[in-house]
């Protein structure tokens, strides 16, 4: 199992696309190179921030291979979730071929999936993922699939399942999970604004799209948390709040930050609004302070 701390920063990485929508691996490499040198502990690729629903299996496997290549010094968690086990199987094979050691798997989505089917899905994924650490990826607001504490405890007992990535839930929910899950089972929250309080709730760190564009406040906060400097934590919370509010969880804004920093990065593929001029001015103002 990968070595972790209670304050891990896992950057959720956006993907670059050309003006015509084609996958831009050169631009994606630029983003990954920034993440590699930013001071974070790892990267989640091809998650929600990475626009995975808009990529083909071949494109996702190409991005996974690129991430492992560009990020040899930090953890790479490859999201291989899809609506069918057939697709997940092909994506697991791609992640393994790329040299990944960790994968995340979103619950089945779009059609309703009863708890027993969710369990069977992850039972089969865990069996297939031998040699890979598996993170269950929960995002009920996007999938429509709820996983309560009872089901998550069952999933935590499956072979190769080592942790959970929780998006769209409060720290109270994280604390509830922590109280029921076995010692050593990893919990990551997608609520990057709550980074300072995540460990107290039982999380082992955050998965943050904002940190893929503005890593500096999170890296500084991690240092303050590790030395238990309450004054610095309180001061740095303002910086974290500033960049979280500026990015608003939107890949288009993350990509805009990289363009403002001079990287030849393309656009989003999905129909997400581009930042307006006021938003661009704010991102440009934040760049020298927080990037």
PDB file of C-alpha atoms in Angstrom:
ATOM      1  CA  UNK A   1       0.000   0.000   0.000  1.00  0.00           C
ATOM      2  CA  UNK A   2       1.238   3.494  -0.843  1.00  0.00           C
ATOM      3  CA  UNK A   3       2.706   5.511   2.026  1.00  0.00           C
ATOM      4  CA  UNK A   4       0.400   8.368   3.017  1.00  0.00           C
ATOM      5  CA  UNK A   5       0.041  11.080   5.643  1.00  0.00           C
ATOM      6  CA  UNK A   6      -3.010  12.597   7.309  1.00  0.00           C
ATOM      7  CA  UNK A   7      -2.677  15.745   5.171  1.00  0.00           C
ATOM      8  CA  UNK A   8      -2.156  14.429   1.632  1.00  0.00           C
ATOM      9  CA  UNK A   9      -2.877  16.797  -1.243  1.00  0.00           C
ATOM     10  CA  UNK A  10      -3.971  14.895  -4.343  1.00  0.00           C
ATOM     11  CA  UNK A  11      -4.416  17.275  -7.277  1.00  0.00           C
ATOM     12  CA  UNK A  12      -7.369  16.445  -9.527  1.00  0.00           C
ATOM     13  CA  UNK A  13      -5.930  17.186 -12.956  1.00  0.00           C
ATOM     14  CA  UNK A  14      -7.843  18.764 -15.863  1.00  0.00           C
ATOM     15  CA  UNK A  15      -7.246  17.611 -19.425  1.00  0.00           C
ATOM     16  CA  UNK A  16      -6.437  19.912 -22.337  1.00  0.00           C
ATOM     17  CA  UNK A  17      -8.299  19.838 -25.643  1.00  0.00           C
ATOM     18  CA  UNK A  18      -7.694  21.648 -28.928  1.00  0.00           C
ATOM     19  CA  UNK A  19     -10.130  24.197 -30.306  1.00  0.00           C
ATOM     20  CA  UNK A  20     -11.814  21.480 -32.402  1.00  0.00           C
ATOM     21  CA  UNK A  21     -12.212  19.232 -29.354  1.00  0.00           C
ATOM     22  CA  UNK A  22      -9.378  16.832 -30.148  1.00  0.00           C
ATOM     23  CA  UNK A  23      -7.375  15.536 -27.204  1.00  0.00           C
ATOM     24  CA  UNK A  24      -4.332  17.758 -26.620  1.00  0.00           C
ATOM     25  CA  UNK A  25      -1.689  15.555 -25.020  1.00  0.00           C
ATOM     26  CA  UNK A  26       0.984  18.253 -25.310  1.00  0.00           C
ATOM     27  CA  UNK A  27      -1.141  20.699 -23.332  1.00  0.00           C
ATOM     28  CA  UNK A  28      -2.060  18.016 -20.815  1.00  0.00           C
ATOM     29  CA  UNK A  29       1.648  17.314 -20.366  1.00  0.00           C
ATOM     30  CA  UNK A  30       2.155  20.987 -19.446  1.00  0.00           C
ATOM     31  CA  UNK A  31      -0.476  20.734 -16.713  1.00  0.00           C
ATOM     32  CA  UNK A  32       1.011  17.501 -15.376  1.00  0.00           C
ATOM     33  CA  UNK A  33       4.488  19.053 -15.361  1.00  0.00           C
ATOM     34  CA  UNK A  34       3.200  21.902 -13.190  1.00  0.00           C
ATOM     35  CA  UNK A  35       1.601  19.414 -10.795  1.00  0.00           C
ATOM     36  CA  UNK A  36       4.828  17.391 -10.679  1.00  0.00           C
ATOM     37  CA  UNK A  37       6.778  20.346  -9.311  1.00  0.00           C
ATOM     38  CA  UNK A  38       4.070  21.947  -7.194  1.00  0.00           C
ATOM     39  CA  UNK A  39       4.689  20.160  -3.898  1.00  0.00           C
ATOM     40  CA  UNK A  40       1.538  18.023  -3.822  1.00  0.00           C
ATOM     41  CA  UNK A  41       1.692  14.356  -2.848  1.00  0.00           C
ATOM     42  CA  UNK A  42      -0.178  12.941  -5.801  1.00  0.00           C
ATOM     43  CA  UNK A  43      -2.504  13.386  -8.752  1.00  0.00           C
ATOM     44  CA  UNK A  44      -5.921  11.976  -9.597  1.00  0.00           C
ATOM     45  CA  UNK A  45      -6.267  11.820 -13.366  1.00  0.00           C
ATOM     46  CA  UNK A  46      -9.402  11.277 -15.428  1.00  0.00           C
ATOM     47  CA  UNK A  47     -11.846  12.068 -12.639  1.00  0.00           C
ATOM     48  CA  UNK A  48     -14.632  14.623 -12.775  1.00  0.00           C
ATOM     49  CA  UNK A  49     -12.114  17.451 -13.236  1.00  0.00           C
ATOM     50  CA  UNK A  50     -10.522  15.428 -16.043  1.00  0.00           C
ATOM     51  CA  UNK A  51     -13.838  15.293 -17.937  1.00  0.00           C
ATOM     52  CA  UNK A  52     -13.728  11.497 -18.123  1.00  0.00           C
ATOM     53  CA  UNK A  53     -17.294  11.091 -19.512  1.00  0.00           C
ATOM     54  CA  UNK A  54     -16.229  12.959 -22.653  1.00  0.00           C
ATOM     55  CA  UNK A  55     -13.200  10.760 -23.423  1.00  0.00           C
ATOM     56  CA  UNK A  56     -13.012   7.442 -25.241  1.00  0.00           C
ATOM     57  CA  UNK A  57     -11.386   4.417 -23.627  1.00  0.00           C
ATOM     58  CA  UNK A  58      -8.363   4.840 -25.891  1.00  0.00           C
ATOM     59  CA  UNK A  59      -8.028   8.515 -24.958  1.00  0.00           C
ATOM     60  CA  UNK A  60      -8.312   7.750 -21.251  1.00  0.00           C
ATOM     61  CA  UNK A  61      -5.636   5.079 -21.491  1.00  0.00           C
ATOM     62  CA  UNK A  62      -3.380   7.534 -23.356  1.00  0.00           C
ATOM     63  CA  UNK A  63      -3.801  10.149 -20.612  1.00  0.00           C
ATOM     64  CA  UNK A  64      -3.119   7.510 -17.940  1.00  0.00           C
ATOM     65  CA  UNK A  65       0.127   6.531 -19.650  1.00  0.00           C
ATOM     66  CA  UNK A  66       1.149  10.185 -19.975  1.00  0.00           C
ATOM     67  CA  UNK A  67       0.468  10.855 -16.294  1.00  0.00           C
ATOM     68  CA  UNK A  68       2.587   7.933 -15.127  1.00  0.00           C
ATOM     69  CA  UNK A  69       5.373   9.116 -17.430  1.00  0.00           C
ATOM     70  CA  UNK A  70       5.333  12.764 -16.315  1.00  0.00           C
ATOM     71  CA  UNK A  71       4.734  12.144 -12.593  1.00  0.00           C
ATOM     72  CA  UNK A  72       7.340   9.547 -11.576  1.00  0.00           C
ATOM     73  CA  UNK A  73       8.064  11.263  -8.251  1.00  0.00           C
ATOM     74  CA  UNK A  74       4.519  11.410  -6.839  1.00  0.00           C
ATOM     75  CA  UNK A  75       1.492   9.173  -6.587  1.00  0.00           C
ATOM     76  CA  UNK A  76      -0.759   8.755  -9.615  1.00  0.00           C
ATOM     77  CA  UNK A  77      -4.316   7.570  -9.041  1.00  0.00           C
ATOM     78  CA  UNK A  78      -5.984   6.725 -12.352  1.00  0.00           C
ATOM     79  CA  UNK A  79      -9.764   6.922 -12.375  1.00  0.00           C
ATOM     80  CA  UNK A  80     -11.133   3.959 -14.331  1.00  0.00           C
ATOM     81  CA  UNK A  81     -14.826   4.309 -13.505  1.00  0.00           C
ATOM     82  CA  UNK A  82     -17.423   3.903 -16.248  1.00  0.00           C
ATOM     83  CA  UNK A  83     -21.063   2.953 -16.639  1.00  0.00           C
ATOM     84  CA  UNK A  84     -20.302  -0.687 -17.472  1.00  0.00           C
ATOM     85  CA  UNK A  85     -17.978  -3.367 -16.149  1.00  0.00           C
ATOM     86  CA  UNK A  86     -16.839  -3.978 -19.737  1.00  0.00           C
ATOM     87  CA  UNK A  87     -15.456  -0.455 -19.977  1.00  0.00           C
ATOM     88  CA  UNK A  88     -13.977  -0.581 -16.475  1.00  0.00           C
ATOM     89  CA  UNK A  89     -12.160  -3.788 -17.340  1.00  0.00           C
ATOM     90  CA  UNK A  90     -10.536  -2.212 -20.387  1.00  0.00           C
ATOM     91  CA  UNK A  91      -9.573   0.844 -18.362  1.00  0.00           C
ATOM     92  CA  UNK A  92      -8.040  -1.274 -15.588  1.00  0.00           C
ATOM     93  CA  UNK A  93      -5.968  -3.012 -18.238  1.00  0.00           C
ATOM     94  CA  UNK A  94      -4.880   0.373 -19.572  1.00  0.00           C
ATOM     95  CA  UNK A  95      -3.913   1.655 -16.136  1.00  0.00           C
ATOM     96  CA  UNK A  96      -1.943  -1.514 -15.429  1.00  0.00           C
ATOM     97  CA  UNK A  97      -0.162  -1.320 -18.788  1.00  0.00           C
ATOM     98  CA  UNK A  98       0.728   2.312 -18.069  1.00  0.00           C
ATOM     99  CA  UNK A  99       2.457   1.275 -14.848  1.00  0.00           C
ATOM    100  CA  UNK A 100      -0.104   2.741 -12.451  1.00  0.00           C
ATOM    101  CA  UNK A 101      -0.264   1.356  -8.930  1.00  0.00           C
ATOM    102  CA  UNK A 102      -3.500   3.005  -7.768  1.00  0.00           C
ATOM    103  CA  UNK A 103      -6.912   3.318  -9.368  1.00  0.00           C
ATOM    104  CA  UNK A 104     -10.179   4.989  -8.391  1.00  0.00           C
ATOM    105  CA  UNK A 105     -13.522   3.571  -9.491  1.00  0.00           C
ATOM    106  CA  UNK A 106     -16.734   5.591  -9.502  1.00  0.00           C
ATOM    107  CA  UNK A 107     -19.913   3.767  -8.591  1.00  0.00           C
ATOM    108  CA  UNK A 108     -22.010   2.753 -11.606  1.00  0.00           C
ATOM    109  CA  UNK A 109     -24.022   5.709 -12.848  1.00  0.00           C
ATOM    110  CA  UNK A 110     -26.936   6.925 -14.948  1.00  0.00           C
ATOM    111  CA  UNK A 111     -29.257   3.968 -14.352  1.00  0.00           C
ATOM    112  CA  UNK A 112     -30.353   3.192 -10.769  1.00  0.00           C
ATOM    113  CA  UNK A 113     -28.089   0.618  -9.123  1.00  0.00           C
ATOM    114  CA  UNK A 114     -29.285  -1.177  -5.970  1.00  0.00           C
ATOM    115  CA  UNK A 115     -26.809  -1.677  -3.096  1.00  0.00           C
ATOM    116  CA  UNK A 116     -26.300  -5.382  -3.820  1.00  0.00           C
ATOM    117  CA  UNK A 117     -25.400  -4.601  -7.406  1.00  0.00           C
ATOM    118  CA  UNK A 118     -22.955  -1.905  -6.250  1.00  0.00           C
ATOM    119  CA  UNK A 119     -21.358  -4.481  -3.957  1.00  0.00           C
ATOM    120  CA  UNK A 120     -21.147  -7.069  -6.739  1.00  0.00           C
ATOM    121  CA  UNK A 121     -19.647  -4.456  -9.067  1.00  0.00           C
ATOM    122  CA  UNK A 122     -16.826  -3.616  -6.651  1.00  0.00           C
ATOM    123  CA  UNK A 123     -16.343  -7.277  -5.705  1.00  0.00           C
ATOM    124  CA  UNK A 124     -15.587  -8.015  -9.351  1.00  0.00           C
ATOM    125  CA  UNK A 125     -13.438  -4.890  -9.748  1.00  0.00           C
ATOM    126  CA  UNK A 126     -11.392  -5.797  -6.675  1.00  0.00           C
ATOM    127  CA  UNK A 127     -10.828  -9.319  -7.953  1.00  0.00           C
ATOM    128  CA  UNK A 128      -9.703  -8.028 -11.347  1.00  0.00           C
ATOM    129  CA  UNK A 129      -7.434  -5.330  -9.901  1.00  0.00           C
ATOM    130  CA  UNK A 130      -4.839  -7.654  -8.381  1.00  0.00           C
ATOM    131  CA  UNK A 131      -1.612  -5.682  -7.866  1.00  0.00           C
ATOM    132  CA  UNK A 132      -3.438  -2.346  -7.878  1.00  0.00           C
ATOM    133  CA  UNK A 133      -4.785  -0.399  -4.892  1.00  0.00           C
ATOM    134  CA  UNK A 134      -8.465   0.438  -5.438  1.00  0.00           C
ATOM    135  CA  UNK A 135     -10.284   3.547  -4.185  1.00  0.00           C
ATOM    136  CA  UNK A 136     -14.068   3.531  -4.200  1.00  0.00           C
ATOM    137  CA  UNK A 137     -15.183   6.865  -5.673  1.00  0.00           C
ATOM    138  CA  UNK A 138     -18.446   8.249  -4.279  1.00  0.00           C
ATOM    139  CA  UNK A 139     -20.234  11.211  -5.868  1.00  0.00           C
ATOM    140  CA  UNK A 140     -23.959  10.784  -5.302  1.00  0.00           C
ATOM    141  CA  UNK A 141     -24.792  14.233  -6.699  1.00  0.00           C
ATOM    142  CA  UNK A 142     -23.463  13.139 -10.098  1.00  0.00           C
ATOM    143  CA  UNK A 143     -24.195   9.393 -10.135  1.00  0.00           C
ATOM    144  CA  UNK A 144     -27.491   9.249  -8.274  1.00  0.00           C
ATOM    145  CA  UNK A 145     -26.128   6.208  -6.422  1.00  0.00           C
ATOM    146  CA  UNK A 146     -26.079   6.417  -2.629  1.00  0.00           C
ATOM    147  CA  UNK A 147     -23.583   4.414  -0.571  1.00  0.00           C
ATOM    148  CA  UNK A 148     -24.394   4.419   3.124  1.00  0.00           C
ATOM    149  CA  UNK A 149     -22.076   3.497   5.976  1.00  0.00           C
ATOM    150  CA  UNK A 150     -23.198  -0.137   6.007  1.00  0.00           C
ATOM    151  CA  UNK A 151     -22.429  -0.634   2.328  1.00  0.00           C
ATOM    152  CA  UNK A 152     -19.125   1.227   2.493  1.00  0.00           C
ATOM    153  CA  UNK A 153     -17.986  -0.970   5.398  1.00  0.00           C
ATOM    154  CA  UNK A 154     -18.743  -4.027   3.249  1.00  0.00           C
ATOM    155  CA  UNK A 155     -16.836  -2.549   0.312  1.00  0.00           C
ATOM    156  CA  UNK A 156     -13.869  -1.812   2.565  1.00  0.00           C
ATOM    157  CA  UNK A 157     -13.546  -5.530   3.261  1.00  0.00           C
ATOM    158  CA  UNK A 158     -13.091  -6.470  -0.392  1.00  0.00           C
ATOM    159  CA  UNK A 159      -9.684  -7.570  -1.737  1.00  0.00           C
ATOM    160  CA  UNK A 160      -7.498  -4.703  -3.012  1.00  0.00           C
ATOM    161  CA  UNK A 161      -9.947  -1.989  -1.872  1.00  0.00           C
ATOM    162  CA  UNK A 162      -7.824   0.349   0.251  1.00  0.00           C
ATOM    163  CA  UNK A 163      -9.758   3.615   0.445  1.00  0.00           C
ATOM    164  CA  UNK A 164     -12.560   5.910  -0.606  1.00  0.00           C
ATOM    165  CA  UNK A 165     -12.726   9.264  -2.356  1.00  0.00           C
ATOM    166  CA  UNK A 166     -15.828  11.171  -1.248  1.00  0.00           C
ATOM    167  CA  UNK A 167     -17.157  14.123  -3.254  1.00  0.00           C
ATOM    168  CA  UNK A 168     -20.038  16.438  -2.421  1.00  0.00           C
ATOM    169  CA  UNK A 169     -20.395  15.413   1.223  1.00  0.00           C
ATOM    170  CA  UNK A 170     -19.799  17.254   4.491  1.00  0.00           C
ATOM    171  CA  UNK A 171     -17.073  16.591   7.026  1.00  0.00           C
ATOM    172  CA  UNK A 172     -19.798  15.186   9.280  1.00  0.00           C
ATOM    173  CA  UNK A 173     -20.336  12.459   6.703  1.00  0.00           C
ATOM    174  CA  UNK A 174     -16.581  11.854   6.581  1.00  0.00           C
ATOM    175  CA  UNK A 175     -16.522  11.533  10.374  1.00  0.00           C
ATOM    176  CA  UNK A 176     -19.385   9.044  10.215  1.00  0.00           C
ATOM    177  CA  UNK A 177     -17.503   6.930   7.697  1.00  0.00           C
ATOM    178  CA  UNK A 178     -14.308   7.115   9.750  1.00  0.00           C
ATOM    179  CA  UNK A 179     -16.056   5.822  12.859  1.00  0.00           C
ATOM    180  CA  UNK A 180     -17.170   2.688  11.014  1.00  0.00           C
ATOM    181  CA  UNK A 181     -14.246   1.933   8.710  1.00  0.00           C
ATOM    182  CA  UNK A 182     -11.249  -0.211   9.673  1.00  0.00           C
ATOM    183  CA  UNK A 183      -7.999   1.364  10.798  1.00  0.00           C
ATOM    184  CA  UNK A 184      -5.740   2.119   7.854  1.00  0.00           C
ATOM    185  CA  UNK A 185      -8.576   2.414   5.352  1.00  0.00           C
ATOM    186  CA  UNK A 186      -7.941   5.707   3.548  1.00  0.00           C
ATOM    187  CA  UNK A 187     -10.497   8.486   3.204  1.00  0.00           C
ATOM    188  CA  UNK A 188     -10.037  11.434   0.849  1.00  0.00           C
ATOM    189  CA  UNK A 189     -12.520  14.281   0.624  1.00  0.00           C
ATOM    190  CA  UNK A 190     -13.151  16.369  -2.454  1.00  0.00           C
ATOM    191  CA  UNK A 191     -14.039  19.377  -0.304  1.00  0.00           C
ATOM    192  CA  UNK A 192     -10.818  21.313  -0.738  1.00  0.00           C
ATOM    193  CA  UNK A 193     -12.129  24.348   1.162  1.00  0.00           C
ATOM    194  CA  UNK A 194     -12.287  22.104   4.249  1.00  0.00           C
ATOM    195  CA  UNK A 195      -8.667  20.983   3.974  1.00  0.00           C
ATOM    196  CA  UNK A 196      -7.673  22.343   7.386  1.00  0.00           C
ATOM    197  CA  UNK A 197     -10.443  20.441   9.152  1.00  0.00           C
ATOM    198  CA  UNK A 198     -10.339  17.271   7.087  1.00  0.00           C
ATOM    199  CA  UNK A 199      -7.879  15.389   9.284  1.00  0.00           C
ATOM    200  CA  UNK A 200      -9.879  16.123  12.438  1.00  0.00           C
ATOM    201  CA  UNK A 201     -12.907  14.585  10.734  1.00  0.00           C
ATOM    202  CA  UNK A 202     -10.893  11.466   9.963  1.00  0.00           C
ATOM    203  CA  UNK A 203      -9.800  12.151   6.383  1.00  0.00           C
ATOM    204  CA  UNK A 204      -6.313  11.316   5.177  1.00  0.00           C
ATOM    205  CA  UNK A 205      -6.273  14.318   2.860  1.00  0.00           C
ATOM    206  CA  UNK A 206      -8.040  16.037  -0.013  1.00  0.00           C
ATOM    207  CA  UNK A 207      -8.490  15.502  -3.725  1.00  0.00           C
ATOM    208  CA  UNK A 208      -8.467  19.042  -5.083  1.00  0.00           C
ATOM    209  CA  UNK A 209      -9.012  20.333  -8.587  1.00  0.00           C
ATOM    210  CA  UNK A 210      -8.120  23.812  -7.327  1.00  0.00           C
ATOM    211  CA  UNK A 211      -4.675  22.529  -6.295  1.00  0.00           C
ATOM    212  CA  UNK A 212      -3.988  21.529  -9.902  1.00  0.00           C
ATOM    213  CA  UNK A 213      -4.012  25.245 -10.768  1.00  0.00           C
ATOM    214  CA  UNK A 214      -3.264  26.999  -7.468  1.00  0.00           C
ATOM    215  CA  UNK A 215      -1.155  24.579  -5.421  1.00  0.00           C
ATOM    216  CA  UNK A 216       0.704  27.122  -3.306  1.00  0.00           C
ATOM    217  CA  UNK A 217      -1.955  27.812  -0.605  1.00  0.00           C
ATOM    218  CA  UNK A 218      -2.557  24.110  -0.052  1.00  0.00           C
ATOM    219  CA  UNK A 219       1.139  23.275   0.170  1.00  0.00           C
ATOM    220  CA  UNK A 220       1.640  26.090   2.682  1.00  0.00           C
ATOM    221  CA  UNK A 221      -1.393  24.912   4.650  1.00  0.00           C
ATOM    222  CA  UNK A 222      -0.037  21.373   4.755  1.00  0.00           C
ATOM    223  CA  UNK A 223       3.228  22.621   6.260  1.00  0.00           C
ATOM    224  CA  UNK A 224       1.313  24.601   8.884  1.00  0.00           C
ATOM    225  CA  UNK A 225      -0.866  21.601   9.733  1.00  0.00           C
ATOM    226  CA  UNK A 226       2.145  19.322  10.084  1.00  0.00           C
ATOM    227  CA  UNK A 227       3.834  21.687  12.541  1.00  0.00           C
ATOM    228  CA  UNK A 228       0.514  22.284  14.344  1.00  0.00           C
ATOM    229  CA  UNK A 229       0.789  26.055  13.850  1.00  0.00           C
ATOM    230  CA  UNK A 230      -2.767  27.165  14.599  1.00  0.00           C
ATOM    231  CA  UNK A 231      -2.041  30.812  13.826  1.00  0.00           C
ATOM    232  CA  UNK A 232      -0.633  30.015  10.395  1.00  0.00           C
ATOM    233  CA  UNK A 233      -3.533  27.654   9.660  1.00  0.00           C
ATOM    234  CA  UNK A 234      -6.014  30.439  10.441  1.00  0.00           C
ATOM    235  CA  UNK A 235      -4.135  32.933   8.250  1.00  0.00           C
ATOM    236  CA  UNK A 236      -3.739  30.518   5.355  1.00  0.00           C
ATOM    237  CA  UNK A 237      -7.423  29.610   5.359  1.00  0.00           C
ATOM    238  CA  UNK A 238      -8.067  32.967   3.718  1.00  0.00           C
ATOM    239  CA  UNK A 239      -5.717  32.050   0.864  1.00  0.00           C
ATOM    240  CA  UNK A 240      -7.393  28.669   0.424  1.00  0.00           C
ATOM    241  CA  UNK A 241     -10.831  30.282   0.426  1.00  0.00           C
ATOM    242  CA  UNK A 242      -9.671  32.852  -2.139  1.00  0.00           C
ATOM    243  CA  UNK A 243      -8.524  30.301  -4.728  1.00  0.00           C
ATOM    244  CA  UNK A 244     -11.429  27.916  -4.111  1.00  0.00           C
ATOM    245  CA  UNK A 245     -13.856  30.781  -4.722  1.00  0.00           C
ATOM    246  CA  UNK A 246     -11.935  31.927  -7.801  1.00  0.00           C
ATOM    247  CA  UNK A 247     -11.891  28.466  -9.430  1.00  0.00           C
ATOM    248  CA  UNK A 248     -15.381  27.346  -8.328  1.00  0.00           C
ATOM    249  CA  UNK A 249     -14.562  23.769  -9.245  1.00  0.00           C
ATOM    250  CA  UNK A 250     -14.636  24.570 -12.974  1.00  0.00           C
ATOM    251  CA  UNK A 251     -12.046  22.908 -15.256  1.00  0.00           C
ATOM    252  CA  UNK A 252     -12.326  25.859 -17.643  1.00  0.00           C
ATOM    253  CA  UNK A 253     -11.011  28.170 -14.917  1.00  0.00           C
ATOM    254  CA  UNK A 254      -8.206  25.766 -14.030  1.00  0.00           C
ATOM    255  CA  UNK A 255      -7.160  25.672 -17.675  1.00  0.00           C
ATOM    256  CA  UNK A 256      -7.362  29.478 -17.829  1.00  0.00           C
ATOM    257  CA  UNK A 257      -4.880  29.736 -14.931  1.00  0.00           C
ATOM    258  CA  UNK A 258      -2.383  27.632 -16.853  1.00  0.00           C
ATOM    259  CA  UNK A 259      -2.853  29.779 -19.964  1.00  0.00           C
ATOM    260  CA  UNK A 260      -2.351  32.931 -17.899  1.00  0.00           C
ATOM    261  CA  UNK A 261       0.880  31.376 -16.599  1.00  0.00           C
ATOM    262  CA  UNK A 262       2.100  31.071 -20.193  1.00  0.00           C
ATOM    263  CA  UNK A 263       1.526  27.376 -20.776  1.00  0.00           C
ATOM    264  CA  UNK A 264       0.217  26.320 -24.206  1.00  0.00           C
ATOM    265  CA  UNK A 265      -2.895  24.701 -22.795  1.00  0.00           C
ATOM    266  CA  UNK A 266      -6.110  24.209 -24.734  1.00  0.00           C
ATOM    267  CA  UNK A 267      -9.767  24.208 -23.814  1.00  0.00           C
ATOM    268  CA  UNK A 268     -12.439  22.044 -22.241  1.00  0.00           C
ATOM    269  CA  UNK A 269     -14.245  19.477 -24.381  1.00  0.00           C
ATOM    270  CA  UNK A 270     -17.501  19.504 -22.427  1.00  0.00           C
ATOM    271  CA  UNK A 271     -20.019  22.380 -22.709  1.00  0.00           C
ATOM    272  CA  UNK A 272     -18.736  24.222 -19.635  1.00  0.00           C
ATOM    273  CA  UNK A 273     -18.817  28.046 -19.708  1.00  0.00           C
ATOM    274  CA  UNK A 274     -15.477  29.730 -20.267  1.00  0.00           C
ATOM    275  CA  UNK A 275     -14.549  32.329 -17.623  1.00  0.00           C
ATOM    276  CA  UNK A 276     -15.731  35.832 -18.484  1.00  0.00           C
ATOM    277  CA  UNK A 277     -13.447  38.865 -18.479  1.00  0.00           C
ATOM    278  CA  UNK A 278     -14.113  39.668 -14.840  1.00  0.00           C
ATOM    279  CA  UNK A 279     -13.219  36.107 -13.831  1.00  0.00           C
ATOM    280  CA  UNK A 280     -10.077  36.211 -15.956  1.00  0.00           C
ATOM    281  CA  UNK A 281      -8.995  39.454 -14.296  1.00  0.00           C
ATOM    282  CA  UNK A 282      -9.484  37.876 -10.884  1.00  0.00           C
ATOM    283  CA  UNK A 283      -7.505  34.767 -11.854  1.00  0.00           C
ATOM    284  CA  UNK A 284      -4.712  36.944 -13.244  1.00  0.00           C
ATOM    285  CA  UNK A 285      -4.660  38.936  -9.998  1.00  0.00           C
ATOM    286  CA  UNK A 286      -4.377  35.740  -7.941  1.00  0.00           C
ATOM    287  CA  UNK A 287      -1.700  34.188 -10.153  1.00  0.00           C
ATOM    288  CA  UNK A 288       1.472  35.813  -8.699  1.00  0.00           C
ATOM    289  CA  UNK A 289       0.245  35.257  -5.131  1.00  0.00           C
ATOM    290  CA  UNK A 290      -1.078  31.731  -5.229  1.00  0.00           C
ATOM    291  CA  UNK A 291       0.194  29.807  -8.264  1.00  0.00           C
TER     292      UNK A 291
END
